[in-house]
C-alpha positions as CSV (number, residue, x, y, z in Angstrom):
1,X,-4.5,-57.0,-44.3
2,X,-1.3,-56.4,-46.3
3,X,-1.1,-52.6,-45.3
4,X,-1.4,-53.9,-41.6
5,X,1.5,-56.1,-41.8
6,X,3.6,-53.5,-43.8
7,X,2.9,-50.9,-41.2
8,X,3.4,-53.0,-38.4
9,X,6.1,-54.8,-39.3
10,X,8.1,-53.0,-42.3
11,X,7.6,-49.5,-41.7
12,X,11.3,-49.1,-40.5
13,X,12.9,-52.0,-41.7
14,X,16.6,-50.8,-41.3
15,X,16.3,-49.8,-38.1
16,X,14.5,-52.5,-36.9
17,X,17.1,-55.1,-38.0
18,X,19.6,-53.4,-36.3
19,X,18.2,-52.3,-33.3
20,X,16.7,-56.1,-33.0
21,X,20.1,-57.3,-33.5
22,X,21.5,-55.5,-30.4
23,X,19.0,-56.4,-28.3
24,X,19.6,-60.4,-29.2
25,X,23.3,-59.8,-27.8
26,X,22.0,-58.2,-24.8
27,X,19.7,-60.9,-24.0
28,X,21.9,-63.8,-23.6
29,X,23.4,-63.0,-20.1
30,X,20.2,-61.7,-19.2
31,X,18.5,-65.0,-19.7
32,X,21.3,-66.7,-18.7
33,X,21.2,-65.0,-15.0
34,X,17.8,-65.0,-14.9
35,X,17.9,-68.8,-15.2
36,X,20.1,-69.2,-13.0
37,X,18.8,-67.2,-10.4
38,X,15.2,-69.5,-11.1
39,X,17.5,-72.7,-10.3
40,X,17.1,-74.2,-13.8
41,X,19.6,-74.5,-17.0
42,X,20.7,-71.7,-18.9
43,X,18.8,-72.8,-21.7
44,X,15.7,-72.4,-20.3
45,X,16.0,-68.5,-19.9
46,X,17.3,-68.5,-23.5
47,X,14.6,-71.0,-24.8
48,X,12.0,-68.8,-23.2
49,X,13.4,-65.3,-24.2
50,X,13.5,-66.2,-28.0
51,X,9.5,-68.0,-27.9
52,X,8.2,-65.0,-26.0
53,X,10.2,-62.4,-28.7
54,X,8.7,-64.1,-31.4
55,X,5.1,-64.7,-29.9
56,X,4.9,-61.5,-28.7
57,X,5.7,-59.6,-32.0
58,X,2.6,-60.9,-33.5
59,X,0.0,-60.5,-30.9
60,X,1.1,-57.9,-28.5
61,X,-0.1,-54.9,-28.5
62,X,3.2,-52.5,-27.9
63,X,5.1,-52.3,-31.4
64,X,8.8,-52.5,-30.3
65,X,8.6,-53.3,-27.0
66,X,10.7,-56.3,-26.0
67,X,9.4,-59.1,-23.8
68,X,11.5,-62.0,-22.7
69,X,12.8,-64.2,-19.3
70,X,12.9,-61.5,-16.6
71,X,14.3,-61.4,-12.9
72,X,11.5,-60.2,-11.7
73,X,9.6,-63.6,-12.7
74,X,12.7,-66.0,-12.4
75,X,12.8,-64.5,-8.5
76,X,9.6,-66.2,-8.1
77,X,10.8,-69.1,-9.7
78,X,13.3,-70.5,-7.2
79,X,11.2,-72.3,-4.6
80,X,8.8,-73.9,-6.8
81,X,11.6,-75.7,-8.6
82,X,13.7,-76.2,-5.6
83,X,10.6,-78.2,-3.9
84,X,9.0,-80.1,-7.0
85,X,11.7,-79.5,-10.0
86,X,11.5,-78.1,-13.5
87,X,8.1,-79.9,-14.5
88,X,5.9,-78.1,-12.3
89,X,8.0,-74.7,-13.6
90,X,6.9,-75.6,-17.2
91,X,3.0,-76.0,-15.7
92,X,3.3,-73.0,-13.9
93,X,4.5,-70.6,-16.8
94,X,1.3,-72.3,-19.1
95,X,-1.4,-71.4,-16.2
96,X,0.2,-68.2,-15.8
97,X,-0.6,-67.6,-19.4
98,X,-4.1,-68.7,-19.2
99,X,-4.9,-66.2,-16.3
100,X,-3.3,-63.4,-18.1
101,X,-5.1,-64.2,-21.5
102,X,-8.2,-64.2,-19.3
103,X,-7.1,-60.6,-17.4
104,X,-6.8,-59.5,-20.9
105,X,-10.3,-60.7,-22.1
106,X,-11.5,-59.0,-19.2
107,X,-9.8,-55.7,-20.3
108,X,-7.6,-55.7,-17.3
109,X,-5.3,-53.6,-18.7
110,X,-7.6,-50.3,-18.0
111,X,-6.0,-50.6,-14.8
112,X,-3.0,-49.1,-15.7
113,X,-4.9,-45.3,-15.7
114,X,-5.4,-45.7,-12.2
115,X,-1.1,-45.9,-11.4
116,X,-0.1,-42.2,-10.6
117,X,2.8,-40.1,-12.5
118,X,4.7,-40.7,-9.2
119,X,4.4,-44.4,-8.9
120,X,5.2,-45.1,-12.5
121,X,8.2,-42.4,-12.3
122,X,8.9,-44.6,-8.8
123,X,9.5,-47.8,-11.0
124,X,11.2,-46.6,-14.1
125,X,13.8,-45.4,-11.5
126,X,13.4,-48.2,-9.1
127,X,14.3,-50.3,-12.2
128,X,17.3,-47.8,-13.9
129,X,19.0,-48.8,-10.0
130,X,17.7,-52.6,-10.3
131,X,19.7,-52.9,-13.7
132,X,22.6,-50.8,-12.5
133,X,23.1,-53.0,-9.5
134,X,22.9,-56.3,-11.1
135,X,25.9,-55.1,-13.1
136,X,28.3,-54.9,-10.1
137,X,29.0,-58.5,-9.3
138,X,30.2,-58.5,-12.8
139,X,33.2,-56.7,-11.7
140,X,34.1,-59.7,-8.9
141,X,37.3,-61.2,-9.3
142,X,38.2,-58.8,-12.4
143,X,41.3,-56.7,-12.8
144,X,42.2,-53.4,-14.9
145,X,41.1,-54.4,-18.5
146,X,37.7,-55.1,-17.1
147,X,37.3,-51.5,-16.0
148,X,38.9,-50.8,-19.4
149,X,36.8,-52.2,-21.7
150,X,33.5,-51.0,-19.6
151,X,34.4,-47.6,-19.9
152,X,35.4,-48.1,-23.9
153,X,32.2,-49.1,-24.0
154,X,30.5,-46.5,-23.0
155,X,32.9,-44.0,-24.5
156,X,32.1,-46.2,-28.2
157,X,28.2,-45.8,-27.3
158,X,28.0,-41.8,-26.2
159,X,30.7,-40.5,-29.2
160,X,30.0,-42.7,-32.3
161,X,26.7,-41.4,-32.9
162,X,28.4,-37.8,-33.3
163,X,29.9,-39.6,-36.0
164,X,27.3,-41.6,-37.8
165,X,23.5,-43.0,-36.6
166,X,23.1,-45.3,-39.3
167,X,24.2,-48.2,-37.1
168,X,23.7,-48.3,-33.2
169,X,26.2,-47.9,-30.8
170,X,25.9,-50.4,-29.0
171,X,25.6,-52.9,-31.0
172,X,29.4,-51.7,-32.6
173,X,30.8,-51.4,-29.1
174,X,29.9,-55.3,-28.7
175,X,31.5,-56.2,-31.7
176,X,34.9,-53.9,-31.2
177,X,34.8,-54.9,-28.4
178,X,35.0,-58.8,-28.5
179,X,37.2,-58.3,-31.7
180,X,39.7,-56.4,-29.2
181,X,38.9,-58.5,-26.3
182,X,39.6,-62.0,-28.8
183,X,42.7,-60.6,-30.6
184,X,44.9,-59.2,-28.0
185,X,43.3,-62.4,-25.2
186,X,42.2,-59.9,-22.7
187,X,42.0,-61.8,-19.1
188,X,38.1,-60.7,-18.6
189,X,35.0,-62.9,-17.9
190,X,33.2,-63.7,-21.1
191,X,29.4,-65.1,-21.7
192,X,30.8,-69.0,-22.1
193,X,31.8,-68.6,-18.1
194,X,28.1,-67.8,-17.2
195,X,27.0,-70.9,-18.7
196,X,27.1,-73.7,-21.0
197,X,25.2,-72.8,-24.5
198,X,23.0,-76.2,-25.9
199,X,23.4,-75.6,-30.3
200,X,20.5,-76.9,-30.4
201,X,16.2,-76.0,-31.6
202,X,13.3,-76.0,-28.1
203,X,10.8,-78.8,-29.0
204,X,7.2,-79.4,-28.1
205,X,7.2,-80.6,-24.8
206,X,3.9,-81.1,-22.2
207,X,4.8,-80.4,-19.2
208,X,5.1,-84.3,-17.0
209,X,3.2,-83.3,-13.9
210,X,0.6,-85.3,-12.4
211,X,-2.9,-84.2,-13.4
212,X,-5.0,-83.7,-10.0
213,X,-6.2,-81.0,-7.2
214,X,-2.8,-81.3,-5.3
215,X,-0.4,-80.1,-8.4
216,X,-2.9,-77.2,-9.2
217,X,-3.4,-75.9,-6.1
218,X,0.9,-76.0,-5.8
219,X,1.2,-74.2,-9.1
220,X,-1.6,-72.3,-8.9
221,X,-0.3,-69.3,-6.2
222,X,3.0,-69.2,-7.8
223,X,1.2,-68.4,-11.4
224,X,-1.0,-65.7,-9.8
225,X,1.4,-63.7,-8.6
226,X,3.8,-64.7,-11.9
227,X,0.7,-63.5,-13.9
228,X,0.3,-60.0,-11.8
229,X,3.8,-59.5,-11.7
230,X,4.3,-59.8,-15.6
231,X,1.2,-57.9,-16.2
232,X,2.3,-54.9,-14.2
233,X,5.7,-54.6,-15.5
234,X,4.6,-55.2,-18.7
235,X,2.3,-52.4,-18.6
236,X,4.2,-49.9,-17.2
237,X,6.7,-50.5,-19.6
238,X,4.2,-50.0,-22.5
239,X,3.5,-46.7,-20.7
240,X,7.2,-45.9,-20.7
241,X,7.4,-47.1,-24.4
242,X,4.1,-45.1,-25.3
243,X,5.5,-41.8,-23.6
244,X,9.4,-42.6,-25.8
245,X,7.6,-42.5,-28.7
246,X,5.0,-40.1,-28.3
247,X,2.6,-43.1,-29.8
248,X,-0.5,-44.9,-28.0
249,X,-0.8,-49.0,-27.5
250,X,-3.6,-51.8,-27.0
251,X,-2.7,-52.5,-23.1
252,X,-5.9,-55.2,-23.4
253,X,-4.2,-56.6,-26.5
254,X,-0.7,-56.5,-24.9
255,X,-1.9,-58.9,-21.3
256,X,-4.2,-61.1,-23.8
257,X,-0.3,-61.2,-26.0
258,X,2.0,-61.8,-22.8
259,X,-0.4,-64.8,-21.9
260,X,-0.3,-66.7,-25.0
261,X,3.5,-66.0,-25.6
262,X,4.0,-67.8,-21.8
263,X,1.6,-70.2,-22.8
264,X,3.3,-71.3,-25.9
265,X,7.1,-70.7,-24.4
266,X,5.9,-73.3,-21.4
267,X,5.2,-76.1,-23.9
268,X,8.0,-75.0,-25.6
269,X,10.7,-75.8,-22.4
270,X,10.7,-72.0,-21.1
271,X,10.4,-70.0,-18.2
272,X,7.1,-67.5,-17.8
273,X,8.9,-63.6,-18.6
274,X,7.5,-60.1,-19.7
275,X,8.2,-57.0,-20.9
276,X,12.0,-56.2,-20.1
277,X,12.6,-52.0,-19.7
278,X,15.8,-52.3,-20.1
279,X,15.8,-54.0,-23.6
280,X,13.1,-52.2,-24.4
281,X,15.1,-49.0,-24.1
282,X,18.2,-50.2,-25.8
283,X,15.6,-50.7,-28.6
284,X,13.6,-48.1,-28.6
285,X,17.3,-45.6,-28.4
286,X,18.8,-47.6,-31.1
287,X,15.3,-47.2,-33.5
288,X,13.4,-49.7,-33.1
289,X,9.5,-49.0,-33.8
290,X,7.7,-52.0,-34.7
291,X,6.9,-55.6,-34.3
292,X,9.8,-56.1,-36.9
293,X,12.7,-55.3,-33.9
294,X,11.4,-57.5,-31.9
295,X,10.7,-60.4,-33.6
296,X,14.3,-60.0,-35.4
297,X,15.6,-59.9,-31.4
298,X,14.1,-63.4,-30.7
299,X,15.5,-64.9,-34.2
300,X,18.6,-63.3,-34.0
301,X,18.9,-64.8,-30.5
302,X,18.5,-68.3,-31.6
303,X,20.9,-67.7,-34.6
304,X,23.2,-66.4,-32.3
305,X,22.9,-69.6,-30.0
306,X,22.3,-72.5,-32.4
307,X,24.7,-71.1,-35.2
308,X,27.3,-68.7,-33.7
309,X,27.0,-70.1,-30.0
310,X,31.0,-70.5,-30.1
311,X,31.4,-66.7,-31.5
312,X,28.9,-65.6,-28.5
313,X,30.6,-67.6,-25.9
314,X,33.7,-65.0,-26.4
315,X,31.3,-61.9,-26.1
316,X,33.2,-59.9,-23.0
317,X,30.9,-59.5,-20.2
318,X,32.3,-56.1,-19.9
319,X,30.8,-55.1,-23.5
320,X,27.4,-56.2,-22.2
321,X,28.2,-54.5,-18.9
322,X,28.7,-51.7,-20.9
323,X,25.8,-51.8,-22.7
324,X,23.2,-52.1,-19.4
325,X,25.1,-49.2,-17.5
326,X,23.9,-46.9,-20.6
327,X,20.2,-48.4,-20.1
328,X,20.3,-47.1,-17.0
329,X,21.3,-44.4,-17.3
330,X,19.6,-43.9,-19.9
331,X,16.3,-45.0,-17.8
332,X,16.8,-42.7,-14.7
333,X,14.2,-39.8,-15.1
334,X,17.2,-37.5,-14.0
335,X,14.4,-34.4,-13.9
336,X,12.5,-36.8,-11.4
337,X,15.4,-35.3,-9.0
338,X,16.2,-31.6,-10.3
339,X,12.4,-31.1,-10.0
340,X,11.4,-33.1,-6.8
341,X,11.2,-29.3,-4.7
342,X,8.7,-28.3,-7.2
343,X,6.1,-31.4,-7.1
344,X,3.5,-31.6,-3.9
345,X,5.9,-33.2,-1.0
346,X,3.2,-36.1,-0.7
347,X,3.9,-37.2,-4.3
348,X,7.4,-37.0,-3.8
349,X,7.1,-39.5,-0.9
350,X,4.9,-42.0,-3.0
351,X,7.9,-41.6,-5.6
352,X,10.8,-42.1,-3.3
353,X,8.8,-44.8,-0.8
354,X,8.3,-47.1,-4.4
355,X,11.5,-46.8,-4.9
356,X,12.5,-48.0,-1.6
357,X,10.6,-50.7,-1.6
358,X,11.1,-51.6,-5.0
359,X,15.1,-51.3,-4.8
360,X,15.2,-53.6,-0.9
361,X,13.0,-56.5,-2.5
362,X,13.1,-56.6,-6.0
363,X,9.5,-57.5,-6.0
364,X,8.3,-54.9,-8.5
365,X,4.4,-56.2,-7.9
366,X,4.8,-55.0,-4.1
367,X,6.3,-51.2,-4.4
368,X,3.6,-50.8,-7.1
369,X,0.6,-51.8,-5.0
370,X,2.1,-49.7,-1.9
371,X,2.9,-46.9,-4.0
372,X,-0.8,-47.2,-5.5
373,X,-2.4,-47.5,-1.9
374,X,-0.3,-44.5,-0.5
375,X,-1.4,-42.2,-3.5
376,X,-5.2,-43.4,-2.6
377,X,-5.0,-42.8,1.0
378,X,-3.7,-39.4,0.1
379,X,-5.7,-38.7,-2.4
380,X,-9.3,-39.6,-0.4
381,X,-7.1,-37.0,2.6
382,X,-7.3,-34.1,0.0
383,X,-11.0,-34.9,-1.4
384,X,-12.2,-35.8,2.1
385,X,-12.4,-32.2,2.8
386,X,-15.8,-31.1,3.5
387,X,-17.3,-27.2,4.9
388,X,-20.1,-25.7,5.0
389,X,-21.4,-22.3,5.1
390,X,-25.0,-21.1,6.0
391,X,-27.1,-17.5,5.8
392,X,-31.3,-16.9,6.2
393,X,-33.4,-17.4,3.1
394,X,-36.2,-16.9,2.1
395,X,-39.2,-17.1,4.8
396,X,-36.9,-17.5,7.4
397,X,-35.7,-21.2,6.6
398,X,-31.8,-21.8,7.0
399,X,-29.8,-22.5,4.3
400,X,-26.5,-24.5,4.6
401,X,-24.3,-24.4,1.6
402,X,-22.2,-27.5,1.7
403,X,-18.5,-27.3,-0.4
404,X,-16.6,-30.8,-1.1
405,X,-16.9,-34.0,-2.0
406,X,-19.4,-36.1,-0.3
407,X,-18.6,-39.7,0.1
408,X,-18.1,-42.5,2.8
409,X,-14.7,-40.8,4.1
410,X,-17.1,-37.1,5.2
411,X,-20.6,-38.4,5.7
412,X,-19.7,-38.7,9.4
413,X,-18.3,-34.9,9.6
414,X,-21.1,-33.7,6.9
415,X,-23.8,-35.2,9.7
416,X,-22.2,-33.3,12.3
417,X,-22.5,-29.9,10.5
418,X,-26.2,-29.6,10.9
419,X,-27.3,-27.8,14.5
420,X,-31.0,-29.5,14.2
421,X,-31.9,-28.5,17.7
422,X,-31.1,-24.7,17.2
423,X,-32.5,-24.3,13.2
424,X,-35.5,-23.1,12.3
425,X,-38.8,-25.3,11.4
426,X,-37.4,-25.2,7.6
427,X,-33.6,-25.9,6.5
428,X,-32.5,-26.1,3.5
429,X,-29.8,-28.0,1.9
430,X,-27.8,-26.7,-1.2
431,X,-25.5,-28.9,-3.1
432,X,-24.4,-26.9,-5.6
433,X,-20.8,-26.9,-4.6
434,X,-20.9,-30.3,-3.6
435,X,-21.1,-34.2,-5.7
436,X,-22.8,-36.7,-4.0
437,X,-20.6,-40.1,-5.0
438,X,-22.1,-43.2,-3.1
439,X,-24.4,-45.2,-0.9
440,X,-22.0,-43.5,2.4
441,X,-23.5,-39.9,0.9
442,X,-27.0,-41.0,0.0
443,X,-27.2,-43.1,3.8
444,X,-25.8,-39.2,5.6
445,X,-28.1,-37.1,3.8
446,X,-31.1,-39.7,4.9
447,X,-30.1,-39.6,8.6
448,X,-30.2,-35.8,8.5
449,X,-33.2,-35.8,7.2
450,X,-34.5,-38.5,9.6
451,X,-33.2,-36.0,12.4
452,X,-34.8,-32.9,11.2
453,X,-38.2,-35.0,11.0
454,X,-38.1,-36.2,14.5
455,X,-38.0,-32.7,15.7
456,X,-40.7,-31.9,13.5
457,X,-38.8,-29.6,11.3
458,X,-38.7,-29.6,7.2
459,X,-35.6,-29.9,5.0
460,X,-35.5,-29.3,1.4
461,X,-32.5,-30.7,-1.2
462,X,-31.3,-28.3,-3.9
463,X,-28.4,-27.5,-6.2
464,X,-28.0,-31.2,-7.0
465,X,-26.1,-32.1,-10.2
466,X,-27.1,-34.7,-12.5
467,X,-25.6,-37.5,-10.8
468,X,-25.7,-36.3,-7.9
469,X,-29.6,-36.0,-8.0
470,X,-30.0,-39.4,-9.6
471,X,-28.2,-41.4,-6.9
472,X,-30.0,-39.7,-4.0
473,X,-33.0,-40.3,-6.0
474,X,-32.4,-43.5,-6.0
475,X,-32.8,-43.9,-2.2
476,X,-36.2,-42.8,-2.4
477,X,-35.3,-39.0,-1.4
478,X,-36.9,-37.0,-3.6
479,X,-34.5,-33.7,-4.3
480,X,-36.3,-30.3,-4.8
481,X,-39.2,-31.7,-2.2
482,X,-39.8,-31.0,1.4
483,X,-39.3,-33.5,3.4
484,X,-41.5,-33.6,6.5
């Protein structure tokens, strides 16, 4: 038990603490936008990031991933609280957390093998663009030093490691950065102008909604799609995460996490939120490895707002502007571009089509599932290639040699290969280039038969392969026999 809690927790304590201390300063106007963009108050988003942070670090299952309010939950937000206010909001995030515990008991998170290499590299670009654009309106209304101190950030984050790694850069740039930006009163917008900060701890609250058919079945569509939402980002995030640091992660463990993380931050006044790819990468860059960075992320963030609130208020947004421009770029699989001529032009479609879609709506959730059902269509296009050869065997019978797959998408063409009228009084079938996969196959192989018998000839099945020969089996037809 102790040796679990030292290597997941203290197996990199420096780093940790400082890479979860950069990520705190990072999340403030994160979840200060993202509450606003759900129509609730600032501290909502905050309230929520630091419960979920802390939750998260003890029963997820992707050491130093970071999980917190997110836009792409808090744009699902809006309507629900604009129609029945912040109440139902609270109920929402603690059902969405019960459905997702329950995905994860169900081991929901296998589903993540079935999301190709072009849909996943689709949505860690979709998302390097997503955090780059959110940036810009940041620069509305601001002069020179804002420009300035964005590009003194960046210059601070890409030279000091050539110097030293023992701090990250990002996390100095912040502070030089509001040090220059408080001692020489550079005119530039600073966190205090997104919002005002409340000093003060969440409480235990139940959510005051009337208990009866009518509030779940109002809640209840919102938290489904809040709960798939999460869970998809969330995974593919762990993916990223898993691929960063050459390591492997519970996904099972990580959905069951998310949902009770929501369903303690909704009794705690917070919004529903999961993993975030762009703190996750500012941690994972500035060496953060275990559950240690981001449970010192969610502390750090209250200290920051109950204790230093006034010092945080003065933070330039330009810093922090700063900071998410190096995510992304960071993000951007740049070799996704100087190697799209080399990658079959139908996957490079499925990449740039999630993007697309994921970019114009900001619904992560949808460019997934249409980047998913474009890879499926054209992967049953490739497999639903089916041929067959024939020659004379022995004692005159006919013997077709069927290559491909055999499925519902070819049993209409594989029925159409057989000349039954022209073969001989004996044909027979060989399947050793060929996998028989479902009921489609098994119901195709029975109506050739059927057709063969009716004009009195024999067929014989051979070359089956285990499976193959244990599903047709199965239907009652009996491989290796003739069938008259």
């Amino acid at each position: 038990m102790f040796q679990a809690i030292q290597q997941g927790f203290f197996s990199n304590t420096r780093k940790d603490l400082l890479s979860g201390l950069t990520v705190a300063f990072a999340l403030i106007p994160e979840a200060i936008a993202f509450s606003i963009m759900a129509g609730v108050d600032p501290m909502v988003g905050l309230y929520a990031s630091f419960v979920i942070a802390v939750t998260i670090s003890f029963v997820g299952g992707r050491p130093g991933m970071i999980s917190a309010a997110t836009g792409a939950m808090a744009s699902l937000m809006g309507p629900l609280v604009a129609k029945h206010g912040i109440e139902y909001l609270f109920a929402a995030t603690v059902l969405t957390g019960i459905i997702q515990w329950l995905l994860g008991i169900l081991k929901f998170g296998r589903v993540i093998t079935f999301v190709p290499q072009s849909v996943i590299t689709g949505f860690v670009n979709s998302l390097a663009i997503i955090v780059f654009m959110a940036q810009l309106p940041n620069f509305q209304g601001e002069s020179l030093p804002m420009y300035v101190m964005v590009a003194g950030t960046l210059l601070i984050i890409y030279l000091f490691p050539r110097f030293t790694k023992a701090v990250p850069s990002a996390l100095v740039a912040i502070i030089v950065m509001t040090i220059i930006s408080v001692a020489f009163k550079v005119p530039v917008a600073t966190v205090g102008d997104m919002g005002n900060l409340t000093q003060s701890l969440p409480f235990f609250h139940l959510p005051q909604v009337p208990l009866h058919w009518d509030m779940l079945m109002t809640v209840l569509p919102i938290s489904l799609a809040l709960a798939v939402v999460g869970i998809t980002e969330s995974l593919l995030t762990a993916s990223l995460v898993d691929e960063l640091t050459e390591t492997s992660s519970d996904k099972n463990r990580e959905i069951r996490g998310q949902g009770i993380a929501n369903i303690f931050t909704g009794f705690f006044g917070g919004m529903a939120g999961c993993a975030m790819i762009g703190q996750t990468v500012i941690n994972v860059k500035s060496g953060g490895r275990t559950r240690l960075s981001t449970f010192v992320s969610g502390v750090f963030l209250l200290f920051l707002i109950i204790v230093l609130g006034g010092v945080v208020q003065q933070i330039p947004m330009a810093a922090l502007v700063g900071v998410m421009f190096m995510v992304s770029f960071g993000t951007f699989d740049w070799s996704s571009i100087r190697n799209l001529h080399r990658i079959p032009r139908s996957d490079a479609v499925v990449m740039i089509t999630t993007v697309v879609i994921v970019v114009a709506t900001s619904n992560l959730a949808i460019g997934v599932v249409i980047g998913i059902i474009l890879s499926a269509v054209n992967f049953g296009w490739r497999i639903s290639r089916l041929d067959a050869t024939y020659h004379e065997g022995s004692n005159g019978a006919k013997v077709y040699e069927i290559k491909g797959q055999l499925f519902f998408g070819t049993m209409s063409y594989f029925v159409s290969l057989f000349r039954v009228h022209e073969d001989p009084d004996e044909v027979i079938i060989d399947f050793s280039h060929s996998h028989v996969w479902d009921h489609s196959a098994t119901s195709a192989i029975a109506k050739v038969i059927d057709k063969y018998n009716s004009a009195g000839k024999r067929v014989r099945l051979i070359g089956l392969n285990q499976e193959s020969e244990e599903l047709v089996d199965k239907a009652g037809l009996k491989p290796g026999e003739v069938h008259v």
